[in-house]
Short mmCIF file of N, CA and C in Angstrom, two decimals:
data_model
loop_
_atom_site.label_atom_id
_atom_site.label_comp_id
_atom_site.label_asym_id
_atom_site.label_seq_id
_atom_site.Cartn_x
_atom_site.Cartn_y
_atom_site.Cartn_z
N MET A 1 0.81 -1.21 -0.04
CA MET A 1 -0.02 -0.04 0.09
C MET A 1 0.89 1.27 0.10
N THR A 2 0.52 2.16 -0.85
CA THR A 2 1.40 3.41 -0.96
C THR A 2 0.52 4.55 -0.44
N THR A 3 1.20 5.55 0.17
CA THR A 3 0.76 6.62 0.81
C THR A 3 0.88 7.83 -0.25
N PRO A 4 -0.20 8.49 -0.66
CA PRO A 4 0.09 9.71 -1.42
C PRO A 4 0.94 10.76 -0.85
N VAL A 5 1.75 11.41 -1.67
CA VAL A 5 2.71 12.43 -1.16
C VAL A 5 1.96 13.77 -0.79
N CYS A 6 1.02 14.02 -1.59
CA CYS A 6 0.26 15.16 -1.13
C CYS A 6 -1.30 14.90 -1.45
N THR A 7 -2.08 15.59 -0.56
CA THR A 7 -3.50 15.34 -0.77
C THR A 7 -3.98 15.89 -2.09
N GLY A 8 -3.32 16.95 -2.69
CA GLY A 8 -3.85 17.47 -3.89
C GLY A 8 -3.70 16.32 -5.11
N ALA A 9 -2.59 15.68 -4.94
CA ALA A 9 -2.32 14.52 -6.04
C ALA A 9 -3.36 13.34 -5.78
N SER A 10 -3.88 13.22 -4.59
CA SER A 10 -4.93 12.08 -4.50
C SER A 10 -6.24 12.67 -5.01
N ARG A 11 -6.46 13.97 -4.81
CA ARG A 11 -7.77 14.40 -5.26
C ARG A 11 -7.78 14.40 -6.88
N ALA A 12 -6.55 14.76 -7.33
CA ALA A 12 -6.54 14.84 -8.86
C ALA A 12 -6.73 13.43 -9.39
N ALA A 13 -6.03 12.43 -8.67
CA ALA A 13 -6.33 11.17 -9.20
C ALA A 13 -7.85 10.63 -9.16
N ALA A 14 -8.46 10.99 -7.95
CA ALA A 14 -9.92 10.74 -7.83
C ALA A 14 -10.69 11.36 -8.80
N ALA A 15 -10.27 12.65 -9.11
CA ALA A 15 -11.09 13.42 -10.15
C ALA A 15 -10.93 12.87 -11.51
N SER A 16 -9.79 12.40 -11.97
CA SER A 16 -9.54 11.81 -13.19
C SER A 16 -10.31 10.51 -13.30
N ALA A 17 -10.58 9.92 -12.13
CA ALA A 17 -11.58 8.59 -12.17
C ALA A 17 -12.99 9.08 -11.99
N GLY A 18 -13.32 10.23 -12.15
CA GLY A 18 -14.65 10.69 -12.08
C GLY A 18 -15.73 9.95 -12.88
N HIS A 19 -15.28 9.55 -13.99
CA HIS A 19 -16.29 8.89 -14.81
C HIS A 19 -16.72 7.51 -14.31
N ARG A 20 -15.81 7.06 -13.52
CA ARG A 20 -16.22 5.63 -12.65
C ARG A 20 -16.86 5.95 -11.50
N ARG A 21 -16.43 6.97 -10.70
CA ARG A 21 -17.03 7.33 -9.43
C ARG A 21 -18.53 7.82 -9.51
N TYR A 22 -18.58 8.78 -10.38
CA TYR A 22 -19.92 9.50 -10.74
C TYR A 22 -20.29 9.46 -12.10
N PRO A 23 -20.90 8.37 -12.64
CA PRO A 23 -21.30 8.34 -14.10
C PRO A 23 -22.33 9.35 -14.45
N SER A 24 -23.16 9.68 -13.36
CA SER A 24 -24.06 10.72 -13.83
C SER A 24 -23.49 12.15 -13.96
N PHE A 25 -22.42 12.53 -13.43
CA PHE A 25 -21.62 13.62 -13.67
C PHE A 25 -20.99 13.66 -15.04
N SER A 26 -20.58 12.54 -15.40
CA SER A 26 -19.92 12.41 -16.90
C SER A 26 -21.00 12.68 -17.87
N SER A 27 -22.12 12.02 -17.70
CA SER A 27 -23.26 12.07 -18.63
C SER A 27 -23.76 13.58 -18.62
N TYR A 28 -23.83 14.26 -17.50
CA TYR A 28 -24.24 15.55 -17.37
C TYR A 28 -23.27 16.43 -18.25
N VAL A 29 -21.98 16.34 -17.94
CA VAL A 29 -21.11 17.15 -18.70
C VAL A 29 -21.19 16.91 -20.29
N ARG A 30 -21.24 15.67 -20.70
CA ARG A 30 -21.45 15.53 -22.05
C ARG A 30 -22.59 16.17 -22.74
N ALA A 31 -23.77 16.06 -21.86
CA ALA A 31 -25.08 16.58 -22.46
C ALA A 31 -25.12 18.09 -22.40
N ARG A 32 -24.73 18.71 -21.37
CA ARG A 32 -24.84 20.05 -21.14
C ARG A 32 -23.52 20.89 -21.26
N GLY A 33 -22.37 20.36 -21.61
CA GLY A 33 -21.09 21.00 -21.89
C GLY A 33 -21.32 22.12 -22.76
N PRO A 34 -21.71 21.86 -24.01
CA PRO A 34 -21.78 23.01 -25.09
C PRO A 34 -22.57 24.28 -24.51
N VAL A 35 -23.70 23.95 -23.82
CA VAL A 35 -24.59 24.90 -23.34
C VAL A 35 -23.75 25.87 -22.25
N LEU A 36 -23.00 25.11 -21.43
CA LEU A 36 -22.36 25.67 -20.22
C LEU A 36 -21.10 26.43 -20.87
N LEU A 37 -20.50 25.93 -22.00
CA LEU A 37 -19.51 26.79 -22.51
C LEU A 37 -19.93 28.00 -23.21
N ARG A 38 -21.11 28.13 -23.67
CA ARG A 38 -21.55 29.41 -24.18
C ARG A 38 -21.80 30.30 -23.09
N THR A 39 -22.40 29.69 -21.94
CA THR A 39 -22.49 30.68 -20.90
C THR A 39 -20.99 31.14 -20.33
N ALA A 40 -20.17 30.31 -20.30
CA ALA A 40 -18.74 30.84 -19.85
C ALA A 40 -18.25 31.81 -20.93
N ARG A 41 -18.42 31.62 -22.17
CA ARG A 41 -17.87 32.50 -23.19
C ARG A 41 -18.55 34.04 -22.94
N SER A 42 -19.81 34.03 -22.51
CA SER A 42 -20.55 35.18 -22.41
C SER A 42 -19.82 36.04 -21.14
N LEU A 43 -19.22 35.29 -20.42
CA LEU A 43 -18.51 35.86 -19.10
C LEU A 43 -17.02 36.30 -19.35
N THR A 44 -16.44 35.85 -20.43
CA THR A 44 -15.02 36.15 -20.69
C THR A 44 -15.02 36.82 -22.11
N ALA A 45 -13.86 37.43 -22.37
CA ALA A 45 -13.54 37.89 -23.64
C ALA A 45 -12.73 36.99 -24.49
N ASN A 46 -12.21 35.92 -23.93
CA ASN A 46 -11.43 35.04 -24.73
C ASN A 46 -11.94 33.41 -24.69
N PRO A 47 -12.09 32.86 -25.77
CA PRO A 47 -12.57 31.46 -25.80
C PRO A 47 -11.73 30.57 -24.94
N SER A 48 -10.34 30.78 -24.80
CA SER A 48 -9.60 29.95 -24.06
C SER A 48 -9.95 30.19 -22.54
N ASP A 49 -9.97 31.51 -22.20
CA ASP A 49 -10.45 31.71 -20.81
C ASP A 49 -11.75 31.12 -20.40
N ALA A 50 -12.68 31.02 -21.51
CA ALA A 50 -13.90 30.59 -21.17
C ALA A 50 -13.84 29.06 -20.90
N GLU A 51 -12.97 28.46 -21.57
CA GLU A 51 -12.91 26.89 -21.55
C GLU A 51 -12.15 26.67 -19.91
N ASP A 52 -11.26 27.47 -19.56
CA ASP A 52 -10.58 27.44 -18.35
C ASP A 52 -11.70 27.66 -17.07
N LEU A 53 -12.49 28.57 -17.38
CA LEU A 53 -13.57 29.04 -16.52
C LEU A 53 -14.52 27.75 -16.23
N LEU A 54 -14.91 27.29 -17.39
CA LEU A 54 -15.96 26.12 -17.28
C LEU A 54 -15.29 24.94 -16.70
N GLN A 55 -14.01 24.64 -16.95
CA GLN A 55 -13.23 23.55 -16.29
C GLN A 55 -13.16 23.79 -14.77
N THR A 56 -13.01 24.96 -14.32
CA THR A 56 -12.89 25.23 -12.85
C THR A 56 -14.24 25.14 -12.36
N ALA A 57 -15.32 25.64 -12.94
CA ALA A 57 -16.55 25.61 -12.40
C ALA A 57 -17.16 24.06 -12.28
N LEU A 58 -16.75 23.26 -13.30
CA LEU A 58 -17.12 21.91 -13.26
C LEU A 58 -16.31 21.12 -12.18
N THR A 59 -15.18 21.67 -12.01
CA THR A 59 -14.40 20.94 -10.90
C THR A 59 -14.92 21.12 -9.60
N LYS A 60 -15.54 22.30 -9.41
CA LYS A 60 -16.15 22.80 -8.18
C LYS A 60 -17.48 21.96 -8.01
N THR A 61 -18.31 21.84 -9.04
CA THR A 61 -19.47 21.01 -9.12
C THR A 61 -19.10 19.60 -8.91
N TYR A 62 -17.95 19.02 -9.36
CA TYR A 62 -17.68 17.64 -9.10
C TYR A 62 -17.42 17.39 -7.66
N VAL A 63 -16.72 18.27 -7.09
CA VAL A 63 -16.35 18.09 -5.62
C VAL A 63 -17.60 18.26 -4.85
N ALA A 64 -18.51 18.94 -5.17
CA ALA A 64 -19.91 19.04 -4.42
C ALA A 64 -20.97 18.11 -4.85
N TRP A 65 -20.63 17.17 -5.79
CA TRP A 65 -21.68 16.32 -6.55
C TRP A 65 -22.58 15.57 -5.34
N GLU A 66 -22.00 15.04 -4.41
CA GLU A 66 -22.73 14.24 -3.35
C GLU A 66 -23.49 15.17 -2.55
N ARG A 67 -23.12 16.45 -2.38
CA ARG A 67 -24.08 17.44 -1.63
C ARG A 67 -25.22 17.95 -2.30
N ILE A 68 -25.09 17.88 -3.64
CA ILE A 68 -26.19 18.47 -4.40
C ILE A 68 -27.38 17.59 -4.42
N GLU A 69 -28.54 18.29 -3.85
CA GLU A 69 -29.66 17.34 -3.63
C GLU A 69 -30.57 17.23 -4.91
N ASP A 70 -30.73 18.49 -5.49
CA ASP A 70 -31.55 18.45 -6.56
C ASP A 70 -30.77 18.49 -8.04
N HIS A 71 -30.66 17.31 -8.52
CA HIS A 71 -29.82 17.26 -9.79
C HIS A 71 -30.61 17.80 -10.96
N GLY A 72 -31.79 18.14 -10.75
CA GLY A 72 -32.62 18.88 -11.80
C GLY A 72 -32.21 20.31 -11.93
N ALA A 73 -31.56 20.78 -10.97
CA ALA A 73 -31.11 22.19 -10.96
C ALA A 73 -29.70 22.36 -11.12
N LEU A 74 -29.02 21.46 -11.79
CA LEU A 74 -27.52 21.43 -12.03
C LEU A 74 -26.99 22.59 -12.87
N ASP A 75 -27.88 22.87 -13.80
CA ASP A 75 -27.48 24.10 -14.64
C ASP A 75 -27.39 25.33 -13.84
N GLY A 76 -28.24 25.56 -12.96
CA GLY A 76 -28.24 26.71 -12.17
C GLY A 76 -26.98 26.67 -11.14
N TYR A 77 -26.66 25.65 -10.73
CA TYR A 77 -25.56 25.40 -9.76
C TYR A 77 -24.35 25.56 -10.41
N VAL A 78 -24.17 25.10 -11.79
CA VAL A 78 -23.00 25.33 -12.45
C VAL A 78 -22.80 26.76 -12.88
N ARG A 79 -23.93 27.37 -13.32
CA ARG A 79 -24.03 28.88 -13.74
C ARG A 79 -23.49 29.76 -12.56
N ARG A 80 -24.01 29.44 -11.40
CA ARG A 80 -23.54 30.13 -10.20
C ARG A 80 -22.01 29.99 -9.87
N ALA A 81 -21.59 28.77 -10.08
CA ALA A 81 -20.15 28.60 -9.95
C ALA A 81 -19.36 29.32 -11.07
N LEU A 82 -19.92 29.32 -12.34
CA LEU A 82 -19.19 30.11 -13.20
C LEU A 82 -19.14 31.64 -12.87
N VAL A 83 -20.27 32.10 -12.42
CA VAL A 83 -20.25 33.55 -12.13
C VAL A 83 -19.35 33.80 -10.94
N ASN A 84 -19.55 33.05 -9.89
CA ASN A 84 -18.58 33.29 -8.82
C ASN A 84 -17.14 33.09 -9.01
N THR A 85 -16.78 32.06 -9.82
CA THR A 85 -15.34 31.81 -10.32
C THR A 85 -14.93 33.05 -11.10
N ARG A 86 -15.72 33.43 -11.97
CA ARG A 86 -15.20 34.65 -12.78
C ARG A 86 -15.07 35.86 -12.01
N THR A 87 -15.97 36.08 -10.89
CA THR A 87 -15.95 37.27 -10.09
C THR A 87 -14.65 37.08 -9.26
N SER A 88 -14.31 36.05 -8.81
CA SER A 88 -13.15 35.79 -7.96
C SER A 88 -11.91 36.14 -8.76
N GLN A 89 -11.81 35.67 -10.10
CA GLN A 89 -10.75 35.91 -11.00
C GLN A 89 -10.56 37.43 -11.25
N TRP A 90 -11.84 38.19 -11.36
CA TRP A 90 -11.76 39.43 -11.65
C TRP A 90 -11.26 40.30 -10.46
N ARG A 91 -11.55 39.88 -9.32
CA ARG A 91 -11.09 40.66 -7.95
C ARG A 91 -9.60 40.28 -7.91
N LYS A 92 -9.12 39.25 -8.15
CA LYS A 92 -7.75 38.89 -8.11
C LYS A 92 -6.82 39.46 -9.16
N ARG A 93 -7.34 39.99 -10.15
CA ARG A 93 -6.47 40.34 -11.39
C ARG A 93 -5.40 41.34 -10.92
N LYS A 94 -4.29 41.11 -11.48
CA LYS A 94 -3.15 42.03 -11.29
C LYS A 94 -3.29 43.34 -11.94
N VAL A 95 -3.04 44.36 -11.16
CA VAL A 95 -3.07 45.68 -11.71
C VAL A 95 -1.82 46.12 -11.62
N ASP A 96 -1.15 46.60 -12.80
CA ASP A 96 0.24 46.94 -12.90
C ASP A 96 0.30 48.46 -12.63
N GLU A 97 1.06 48.83 -11.60
CA GLU A 97 1.19 50.17 -11.02
C GLU A 97 2.69 50.45 -11.01
N PHE A 98 3.14 51.58 -11.58
CA PHE A 98 4.46 51.95 -11.66
C PHE A 98 4.80 53.24 -10.91
N ALA A 99 5.63 53.17 -10.11
CA ALA A 99 6.03 54.47 -9.44
C ALA A 99 6.89 55.31 -10.37
N CYS A 100 6.81 56.56 -10.38
CA CYS A 100 7.48 57.43 -11.31
C CYS A 100 7.74 58.81 -10.45
N GLU A 101 8.84 59.42 -11.02
CA GLU A 101 9.33 60.58 -10.31
C GLU A 101 8.27 61.68 -10.41
N GLU A 102 7.50 61.93 -11.56
CA GLU A 102 6.57 63.05 -11.68
C GLU A 102 5.23 62.38 -12.15
N LEU A 103 4.23 63.11 -11.77
CA LEU A 103 2.91 62.61 -12.16
C LEU A 103 2.72 62.82 -13.62
N PRO A 104 2.04 62.01 -14.39
CA PRO A 104 1.80 62.18 -15.88
C PRO A 104 0.52 63.12 -16.04
N GLU A 105 0.45 64.13 -15.57
CA GLU A 105 -0.58 65.11 -15.77
C GLU A 105 -0.46 65.86 -16.93
N LYS A 106 -1.57 66.54 -17.58
CA LYS A 106 -1.45 67.40 -18.67
C LYS A 106 -1.08 68.59 -18.15
N GLU A 107 -0.23 69.33 -19.03
CA GLU A 107 0.14 70.70 -18.61
C GLU A 107 -1.06 71.61 -19.01
N THR A 108 -1.40 72.42 -18.09
CA THR A 108 -2.44 73.41 -18.26
C THR A 108 -1.95 74.61 -18.81
N ALA A 109 -2.77 75.08 -19.76
CA ALA A 109 -2.46 76.45 -20.34
C ALA A 109 -2.43 77.58 -19.42
N PRO A 110 -1.46 78.26 -19.33
CA PRO A 110 -1.57 79.51 -18.50
C PRO A 110 -2.91 80.32 -18.77
N ALA A 111 -3.14 80.74 -17.51
CA ALA A 111 -4.48 81.57 -17.56
C ALA A 111 -4.30 82.92 -18.29
N PRO A 112 -5.21 83.18 -19.21
CA PRO A 112 -5.14 84.49 -19.91
C PRO A 112 -5.07 85.58 -18.94
N ASP A 113 -4.36 86.58 -19.40
CA ASP A 113 -4.11 87.84 -18.78
C ASP A 113 -5.44 88.71 -18.82
N PRO A 114 -6.12 88.99 -17.81
CA PRO A 114 -7.39 89.80 -17.67
C PRO A 114 -7.22 91.03 -18.37
N ALA A 115 -6.11 91.68 -18.40
CA ALA A 115 -5.90 93.04 -19.10
C ALA A 115 -6.05 92.85 -20.59
N GLU A 116 -5.25 91.72 -21.06
CA GLU A 116 -5.19 91.35 -22.34
C GLU A 116 -6.71 91.06 -22.97
N GLN A 117 -7.41 90.37 -22.11
CA GLN A 117 -8.70 89.94 -22.38
C GLN A 117 -9.66 91.26 -22.62
N GLN A 118 -9.58 92.11 -21.63
CA GLN A 118 -10.44 93.41 -21.74
C GLN A 118 -10.04 94.30 -22.92
N THR A 119 -8.70 94.29 -23.26
CA THR A 119 -8.35 94.99 -24.46
C THR A 119 -8.88 94.45 -25.61
N LEU A 120 -8.83 93.15 -25.86
CA LEU A 120 -9.45 92.38 -26.84
C LEU A 120 -10.82 92.64 -27.06
N HIS A 121 -11.61 92.56 -25.93
CA HIS A 121 -12.92 92.77 -25.88
C HIS A 121 -13.32 94.18 -26.35
N ASP A 122 -12.70 95.11 -25.82
CA ASP A 122 -12.80 96.60 -26.20
C ASP A 122 -12.59 96.71 -27.69
N ALA A 123 -11.52 96.17 -28.22
CA ALA A 123 -11.29 96.26 -29.56
C ALA A 123 -12.41 95.66 -30.50
N MET A 124 -12.86 94.56 -30.07
CA MET A 124 -13.85 93.79 -30.87
C MET A 124 -15.18 94.64 -30.93
N TRP A 125 -15.51 95.22 -29.77
CA TRP A 125 -16.69 96.21 -29.74
C TRP A 125 -16.46 97.34 -30.54
N ARG A 126 -15.31 97.88 -30.78
CA ARG A 126 -15.18 99.08 -31.49
C ARG A 126 -15.37 98.78 -32.98
N ALA A 127 -14.72 97.43 -33.38
CA ALA A 127 -14.83 96.97 -34.58
C ALA A 127 -16.25 96.72 -35.12
N VAL A 128 -17.12 96.09 -34.10
CA VAL A 128 -18.58 95.86 -34.36
C VAL A 128 -19.29 97.05 -34.56
N LEU A 129 -18.94 98.09 -33.81
CA LEU A 129 -19.62 99.51 -33.87
C LEU A 129 -19.47 100.17 -35.23
N LYS A 130 -18.24 99.74 -35.81
CA LYS A 130 -17.99 100.44 -37.16
C LYS A 130 -18.92 99.83 -38.27
N LEU A 131 -19.46 98.69 -37.98
CA LEU A 131 -20.45 98.02 -39.00
C LEU A 131 -21.61 98.87 -39.21
N PRO A 132 -22.09 98.68 -40.54
CA PRO A 132 -23.55 99.27 -40.72
C PRO A 132 -24.51 98.72 -39.75
N ASP A 133 -25.50 99.53 -39.39
CA ASP A 133 -26.55 99.12 -38.49
C ASP A 133 -27.08 97.65 -38.59
N ARG A 134 -27.55 97.35 -39.81
CA ARG A 134 -28.22 96.09 -40.00
C ARG A 134 -27.06 94.96 -39.84
N GLN A 135 -25.99 95.06 -40.33
CA GLN A 135 -25.05 94.08 -40.18
C GLN A 135 -24.71 93.92 -38.69
N ARG A 136 -24.53 95.06 -38.07
CA ARG A 136 -24.18 95.00 -36.60
C ARG A 136 -25.28 94.31 -35.79
N ALA A 137 -26.58 94.64 -36.06
CA ALA A 137 -27.61 93.80 -35.60
C ALA A 137 -27.61 92.33 -35.74
N MET A 138 -27.22 91.97 -36.96
CA MET A 138 -27.18 90.56 -37.34
C MET A 138 -26.11 89.81 -36.51
N VAL A 139 -24.87 90.51 -36.52
CA VAL A 139 -23.71 89.95 -35.88
C VAL A 139 -24.05 89.79 -34.35
N VAL A 140 -24.67 90.81 -33.71
CA VAL A 140 -24.81 90.79 -32.20
C VAL A 140 -25.91 89.65 -32.08
N LEU A 141 -27.00 89.50 -32.78
CA LEU A 141 -27.92 88.65 -32.60
C LEU A 141 -27.38 87.14 -32.84
N ARG A 142 -26.68 86.80 -33.84
CA ARG A 142 -26.04 85.62 -34.14
C ARG A 142 -25.02 85.17 -33.07
N TYR A 143 -23.97 86.14 -32.84
CA TYR A 143 -22.89 85.74 -31.97
C TYR A 143 -22.76 86.06 -30.50
N TYR A 144 -23.57 87.25 -30.31
CA TYR A 144 -23.63 87.54 -28.88
C TYR A 144 -24.70 87.05 -28.16
N GLU A 145 -25.84 87.06 -28.90
CA GLU A 145 -27.10 86.48 -28.34
C GLU A 145 -27.34 85.10 -28.66
N ASP A 146 -26.37 84.44 -29.48
CA ASP A 146 -26.40 83.07 -29.74
C ASP A 146 -27.78 82.55 -30.41
N LEU A 147 -28.21 83.38 -31.30
CA LEU A 147 -29.60 83.03 -32.06
C LEU A 147 -29.18 82.26 -33.28
N SER A 148 -30.08 81.29 -33.70
CA SER A 148 -29.73 80.66 -34.98
C SER A 148 -29.93 81.62 -36.17
N GLU A 149 -29.70 81.27 -37.34
CA GLU A 149 -29.81 82.17 -38.50
C GLU A 149 -31.40 82.28 -38.66
N ALA A 150 -32.18 81.26 -38.61
CA ALA A 150 -33.59 81.33 -38.64
C ALA A 150 -34.29 82.35 -37.55
N GLN A 151 -33.68 82.12 -36.40
CA GLN A 151 -34.13 82.98 -35.22
C GLN A 151 -33.82 84.41 -35.47
N THR A 152 -32.61 84.71 -35.99
CA THR A 152 -32.10 85.97 -36.36
C THR A 152 -32.97 86.55 -37.39
N ALA A 153 -33.36 85.80 -38.47
CA ALA A 153 -34.08 86.35 -39.60
C ALA A 153 -35.61 86.64 -39.18
N GLU A 154 -36.05 85.86 -38.23
CA GLU A 154 -37.46 86.08 -37.56
C GLU A 154 -37.46 87.45 -36.92
N VAL A 155 -36.43 87.57 -36.02
CA VAL A 155 -36.47 88.85 -35.17
C VAL A 155 -36.25 90.09 -35.98
N LEU A 156 -35.53 90.02 -37.15
CA LEU A 156 -35.26 91.23 -37.96
C LEU A 156 -36.28 91.38 -39.16
N GLY A 157 -37.04 90.34 -39.37
CA GLY A 157 -38.05 90.31 -40.26
C GLY A 157 -37.46 90.11 -41.66
N VAL A 158 -36.48 89.50 -41.80
CA VAL A 158 -35.85 89.42 -43.21
C VAL A 158 -35.73 87.69 -43.44
N SER A 159 -35.05 87.46 -44.64
CA SER A 159 -35.05 86.05 -44.90
C SER A 159 -33.68 85.46 -44.35
N VAL A 160 -33.63 84.08 -44.35
CA VAL A 160 -32.41 83.56 -43.75
C VAL A 160 -31.35 83.75 -44.81
N GLY A 161 -31.47 83.74 -46.03
CA GLY A 161 -30.48 84.15 -46.98
C GLY A 161 -29.81 85.49 -46.74
N THR A 162 -30.63 86.53 -46.44
CA THR A 162 -30.16 87.78 -46.14
C THR A 162 -29.44 87.80 -44.87
N VAL A 163 -29.72 87.01 -43.88
CA VAL A 163 -28.97 86.88 -42.60
C VAL A 163 -27.47 86.33 -43.02
N LYS A 164 -27.53 85.33 -43.71
CA LYS A 164 -26.20 84.60 -44.09
C LYS A 164 -25.33 85.55 -44.80
N SER A 165 -25.81 86.16 -45.87
CA SER A 165 -25.04 87.03 -46.64
C SER A 165 -24.50 88.31 -45.89
N ALA A 166 -25.45 88.79 -45.22
CA ALA A 166 -25.03 89.95 -44.38
C ALA A 166 -24.00 89.76 -43.27
N VAL A 167 -24.25 88.60 -42.55
CA VAL A 167 -23.27 88.20 -41.56
C VAL A 167 -22.04 87.82 -42.22
N SER A 168 -21.83 87.28 -43.38
CA SER A 168 -20.60 86.89 -44.10
C SER A 168 -19.93 88.16 -44.46
N ARG A 169 -20.74 89.22 -45.01
CA ARG A 169 -19.95 90.47 -45.30
C ARG A 169 -19.50 91.12 -44.01
N ALA A 170 -20.19 91.02 -42.95
CA ALA A 170 -19.84 91.71 -41.71
C ALA A 170 -18.55 91.06 -41.24
N LEU A 171 -18.45 89.63 -41.21
CA LEU A 171 -17.20 88.99 -40.70
C LEU A 171 -16.07 89.35 -41.64
N GLY A 172 -16.30 89.55 -42.99
CA GLY A 172 -15.31 89.84 -43.66
C GLY A 172 -14.69 91.34 -43.38
N LYS A 173 -15.50 92.21 -42.99
CA LYS A 173 -15.03 93.56 -42.57
C LYS A 173 -14.38 93.44 -41.14
N LEU A 174 -14.83 92.67 -40.53
CA LEU A 174 -14.14 92.42 -39.12
C LEU A 174 -12.76 91.70 -39.30
N ARG A 175 -12.59 90.84 -40.23
CA ARG A 175 -11.24 90.27 -40.39
C ARG A 175 -10.17 91.27 -40.92
N GLU A 176 -10.71 92.28 -41.64
CA GLU A 176 -9.88 93.31 -42.39
C GLU A 176 -9.68 94.48 -41.37
N ASP A 177 -10.36 94.51 -40.20
CA ASP A 177 -10.07 95.61 -39.35
C ASP A 177 -8.67 95.62 -38.81
N PRO A 178 -7.96 96.77 -38.94
CA PRO A 178 -6.57 96.84 -38.51
C PRO A 178 -6.37 96.81 -37.02
N GLU A 179 -7.48 97.18 -36.25
CA GLU A 179 -7.38 96.97 -34.73
C GLU A 179 -7.40 95.67 -34.29
N LEU A 180 -8.03 94.75 -35.05
CA LEU A 180 -8.06 93.29 -34.73
C LEU A 180 -6.87 92.34 -35.31
N SER A 181 -6.01 93.07 -36.03
CA SER A 181 -4.87 92.38 -36.63
C SER A 181 -3.96 91.55 -35.61
N PRO A 182 -3.76 92.03 -34.45
CA PRO A 182 -2.98 91.23 -33.48
C PRO A 182 -3.63 89.97 -32.97
N VAL A 183 -4.99 89.92 -33.21
CA VAL A 183 -5.65 88.64 -32.74
C VAL A 183 -5.45 87.60 -33.70
N ARG A 184 -5.29 87.85 -34.92
CA ARG A 184 -5.19 86.82 -35.98
C ARG A 184 -3.86 86.10 -35.87
#
């Protein structure tokens, strides 16, 4: 008589003889294996991982085979084992973290100078005030009041095409304004 070196080896030997010890387990795996594999595939991204997951769940089921009272609910038992095993794998996954000298944060743009912003704002208003009344009204409604072309046309009682062409001409004049040249 030989004594096993480790208990894990004796369990593995018993598991390999499972088809002799629990013939109903073997027939269950043959009959329901493809369905259970589809369930395992839905829990993992990789087909090989799904096979490993199913094998682990079936091993757990085999170990508990004698304790399972309702063999009609085996699919539910194995599915629960699949989900629990996958959850355990997910929790144990290795997260690689590397220490570094500096934090990899984005460099933020320096805050604009309020004096420069006010100078630009004043220059823009002076340029807008140089526009003809109708163009000025359309630019103010479109870009300062943030109205659509249709809304601007409705407020001024003109067509949408008139708004488009007048705003286009006004923007052209603003681009040519010498006071706004540093902005470009």
